[in-house]
Amino acid sequence: MEYNELITKARQVPVDAPDADAILDGMHRTLRHRRLQRQALLSLALVLVVATSAYMLQPQYETRLTLAERVSRRIDTPPTNTPAPLVGYRHSISNRNIYTLL
């Protein structure tokens, strides 16, 4: 084929180019999608930072009550305002005396 024939065939083929509005709509859609992706990533990063800092600020040790503390918490304090551990100690002595008698 000659060069002139190629030019005439190219001119005969209809051009299917999108108009300016379609191009602008596609660009706006792409920019909106990228902005939403960026916002989602930033939100996720913020949540991770807050969760990590909240986890790191918790005490690393676990406080467990001793047996004496658990028992003394269950015993009501008498009106004489005797400390609960002493009341628990008195109860244990009286219980031991009772079991000794039995």
PDB file of C-alpha atoms in Angstrom:
ATOM      1  CA  MET A   1       0.000   0.000   0.000  1.00  0.00           C
ATOM      2  CA  GLU A   2       1.089   3.405  -0.717  1.00  0.00           C
ATOM      3  CA  TYR A   3       1.349   6.221   1.678  1.00  0.00           C
ATOM      4  CA  ASN A   4      -1.522   8.129   0.080  1.00  0.00           C
ATOM      5  CA  GLU A   5      -3.829   5.102   0.369  1.00  0.00           C
ATOM      6  CA  LEU A   6      -3.034   4.785   4.073  1.00  0.00           C
ATOM      7  CA  ILE A   7      -3.885   8.429   4.578  1.00  0.00           C
ATOM      8  CA  THR A   8      -7.209   8.113   2.772  1.00  0.00           C
ATOM      9  CA  LYS A   9      -8.144   4.969   4.741  1.00  0.00           C
ATOM     10  CA  ALA A  10      -7.230   6.678   8.011  1.00  0.00           C
ATOM     11  CA  ARG A  11      -9.442   9.613   7.103  1.00  0.00           C
ATOM     12  CA  GLN A  12     -12.348   7.290   6.334  1.00  0.00           C
ATOM     13  CA  VAL A  13     -12.239   5.572   9.741  1.00  0.00           C
ATOM     14  CA  PRO A  14     -14.521   7.423  12.184  1.00  0.00           C
ATOM     15  CA  VAL A  15     -12.742   8.869  15.197  1.00  0.00           C
ATOM     16  CA  ASP A  16     -14.169   7.552  18.451  1.00  0.00           C
ATOM     17  CA  ALA A  17     -12.620   9.989  20.905  1.00  0.00           C
ATOM     18  CA  PRO A  18     -14.521  10.884  24.062  1.00  0.00           C
ATOM     19  CA  ASP A  19     -15.679  14.421  24.472  1.00  0.00           C
ATOM     20  CA  ALA A  20     -14.220  16.805  27.040  1.00  0.00           C
ATOM     21  CA  ASP A  21     -17.041  16.225  29.570  1.00  0.00           C
ATOM     22  CA  ALA A  22     -16.437  12.466  29.617  1.00  0.00           C
ATOM     23  CA  ILE A  23     -12.704  13.020  30.147  1.00  0.00           C
ATOM     24  CA  LEU A  24     -13.319  15.500  32.972  1.00  0.00           C
ATOM     25  CA  ASP A  25     -15.846  13.163  34.630  1.00  0.00           C
ATOM     26  CA  GLY A  26     -13.315  10.336  34.532  1.00  0.00           C
ATOM     27  CA  MET A  27     -10.651  12.562  36.043  1.00  0.00           C
ATOM     28  CA  HIS A  28     -12.985  13.725  38.809  1.00  0.00           C
ATOM     29  CA  ARG A  29     -13.977  10.130  39.556  1.00  0.00           C
ATOM     30  CA  THR A  30     -10.317   9.081  39.724  1.00  0.00           C
ATOM     31  CA  LEU A  31      -9.394  11.987  42.000  1.00  0.00           C
ATOM     32  CA  ARG A  32     -12.377  11.298  44.278  1.00  0.00           C
ATOM     33  CA  HIS A  33     -11.417   7.614  44.481  1.00  0.00           C
ATOM     34  CA  ARG A  34      -7.813   8.478  45.376  1.00  0.00           C
ATOM     35  CA  ARG A  35      -8.955  10.996  48.006  1.00  0.00           C
ATOM     36  CA  LEU A  36     -11.262   8.405  49.592  1.00  0.00           C
ATOM     37  CA  GLN A  37      -8.446   5.843  49.593  1.00  0.00           C
ATOM     38  CA  ARG A  38      -6.107   8.342  51.243  1.00  0.00           C
ATOM     39  CA  GLN A  39      -8.719   9.215  53.883  1.00  0.00           C
ATOM     40  CA  ALA A  40      -9.370   5.536  54.603  1.00  0.00           C
ATOM     41  CA  LEU A  41      -5.649   4.839  55.020  1.00  0.00           C
ATOM     42  CA  LEU A  42      -5.205   7.850  57.285  1.00  0.00           C
ATOM     43  CA  SER A  43      -8.203   6.802  59.382  1.00  0.00           C
ATOM     44  CA  LEU A  44      -6.830   3.284  59.710  1.00  0.00           C
ATOM     45  CA  ALA A  45      -3.414   4.631  60.685  1.00  0.00           C
ATOM     46  CA  LEU A  46      -5.001   6.895  63.300  1.00  0.00           C
ATOM     47  CA  VAL A  47      -6.990   4.012  64.774  1.00  0.00           C
ATOM     48  CA  LEU A  48      -3.849   1.867  64.912  1.00  0.00           C
ATOM     49  CA  VAL A  49      -1.859   4.625  66.613  1.00  0.00           C
ATOM     50  CA  VAL A  50      -4.585   5.215  69.207  1.00  0.00           C
ATOM     51  CA  ALA A  51      -5.040   1.491  69.871  1.00  0.00           C
ATOM     52  CA  THR A  52      -1.299   0.910  70.145  1.00  0.00           C
ATOM     53  CA  SER A  53      -0.793   3.832  72.501  1.00  0.00           C
ATOM     54  CA  ALA A  54      -3.741   2.721  74.640  1.00  0.00           C
ATOM     55  CA  TYR A  55      -2.281  -0.772  74.830  1.00  0.00           C
ATOM     56  CA  MET A  56       1.189   0.536  75.693  1.00  0.00           C
ATOM     57  CA  LEU A  57      -0.115   2.793  78.457  1.00  0.00           C
ATOM     58  CA  GLN A  58      -1.696  -0.114  80.332  1.00  0.00           C
ATOM     59  CA  PRO A  59       0.343  -1.466  83.227  1.00  0.00           C
ATOM     60  CA  GLN A  60       2.491  -4.395  82.164  1.00  0.00           C
ATOM     61  CA  TYR A  61       1.984  -6.306  85.368  1.00  0.00           C
ATOM     62  CA  GLU A  62      -1.182  -7.903  86.614  1.00  0.00           C
ATOM     63  CA  THR A  63      -2.146  -7.173  90.177  1.00  0.00           C
ATOM     64  CA  ARG A  64      -3.458 -10.218  91.965  1.00  0.00           C
ATOM     65  CA  LEU A  65      -4.807 -10.156  95.469  1.00  0.00           C
ATOM     66  CA  THR A  66      -3.272 -12.361  98.076  1.00  0.00           C
ATOM     67  CA  LEU A  67      -5.411 -14.792 100.039  1.00  0.00           C
ATOM     68  CA  ALA A  68      -5.416 -12.511 103.085  1.00  0.00           C
ATOM     69  CA  GLU A  69      -6.561  -9.543 100.996  1.00  0.00           C
ATOM     70  CA  ARG A  70      -9.368 -11.541  99.409  1.00  0.00           C
ATOM     71  CA  VAL A  71     -10.561 -12.808 102.791  1.00  0.00           C
ATOM     72  CA  SER A  72     -10.362  -9.383 104.396  1.00  0.00           C
ATOM     73  CA  ARG A  73     -12.401  -7.853 101.581  1.00  0.00           C
ATOM     74  CA  ARG A  74     -15.246 -10.272 102.258  1.00  0.00           C
ATOM     75  CA  ILE A  75     -15.374  -9.538 105.981  1.00  0.00           C
ATOM     76  CA  ASP A  76     -17.356  -6.500 107.045  1.00  0.00           C
ATOM     77  CA  THR A  77     -15.545  -4.010 109.203  1.00  0.00           C
ATOM     78  CA  PRO A  78     -16.977  -3.805 112.713  1.00  0.00           C
ATOM     79  CA  PRO A  79     -18.161  -0.502 114.144  1.00  0.00           C
ATOM     80  CA  THR A  80     -14.884  -0.172 116.071  1.00  0.00           C
ATOM     81  CA  ASN A  81     -13.175   0.481 112.698  1.00  0.00           C
ATOM     82  CA  THR A  82     -10.681  -2.314 113.220  1.00  0.00           C
ATOM     83  CA  PRO A  83      -8.728  -2.911 109.990  1.00  0.00           C
ATOM     84  CA  ALA A  84     -10.098  -5.776 107.948  1.00  0.00           C
ATOM     85  CA  PRO A  85      -6.893  -7.890 108.047  1.00  0.00           C
ATOM     86  CA  LEU A  86      -7.008  -7.893 111.854  1.00  0.00           C
ATOM     87  CA  VAL A  87     -10.674  -8.858 111.809  1.00  0.00           C
ATOM     88  CA  GLY A  88      -9.833 -11.700 109.436  1.00  0.00           C
ATOM     89  CA  TYR A  89      -7.046 -12.793 111.738  1.00  0.00           C
ATOM     90  CA  ARG A  90      -9.429 -12.784 114.723  1.00  0.00           C
ATOM     91  CA  HIS A  91     -11.965 -14.806 112.727  1.00  0.00           C
ATOM     92  CA  SER A  92      -9.322 -17.341 111.791  1.00  0.00           C
ATOM     93  CA  ILE A  93      -8.265 -17.674 115.445  1.00  0.00           C
ATOM     94  CA  SER A  94     -11.876 -18.133 116.572  1.00  0.00           C
ATOM     95  CA  ASN A  95     -12.500 -20.669 113.800  1.00  0.00           C
ATOM     96  CA  ARG A  96      -9.395 -22.564 114.819  1.00  0.00           C
ATOM     97  CA  ASN A  97     -10.548 -22.594 118.417  1.00  0.00           C
ATOM     98  CA  ILE A  98     -13.961 -23.876 117.339  1.00  0.00           C
ATOM     99  CA  TYR A  99     -12.448 -26.674 115.264  1.00  0.00           C
ATOM    100  CA  THR A 100     -10.096 -27.516 118.129  1.00  0.00           C
ATOM    101  CA  LEU A 101     -13.068 -27.930 120.476  1.00  0.00           C
ATOM    102  CA  LEU A 102     -14.924 -30.085 117.974  1.00  0.00           C
TER     103      LEU A 102
END
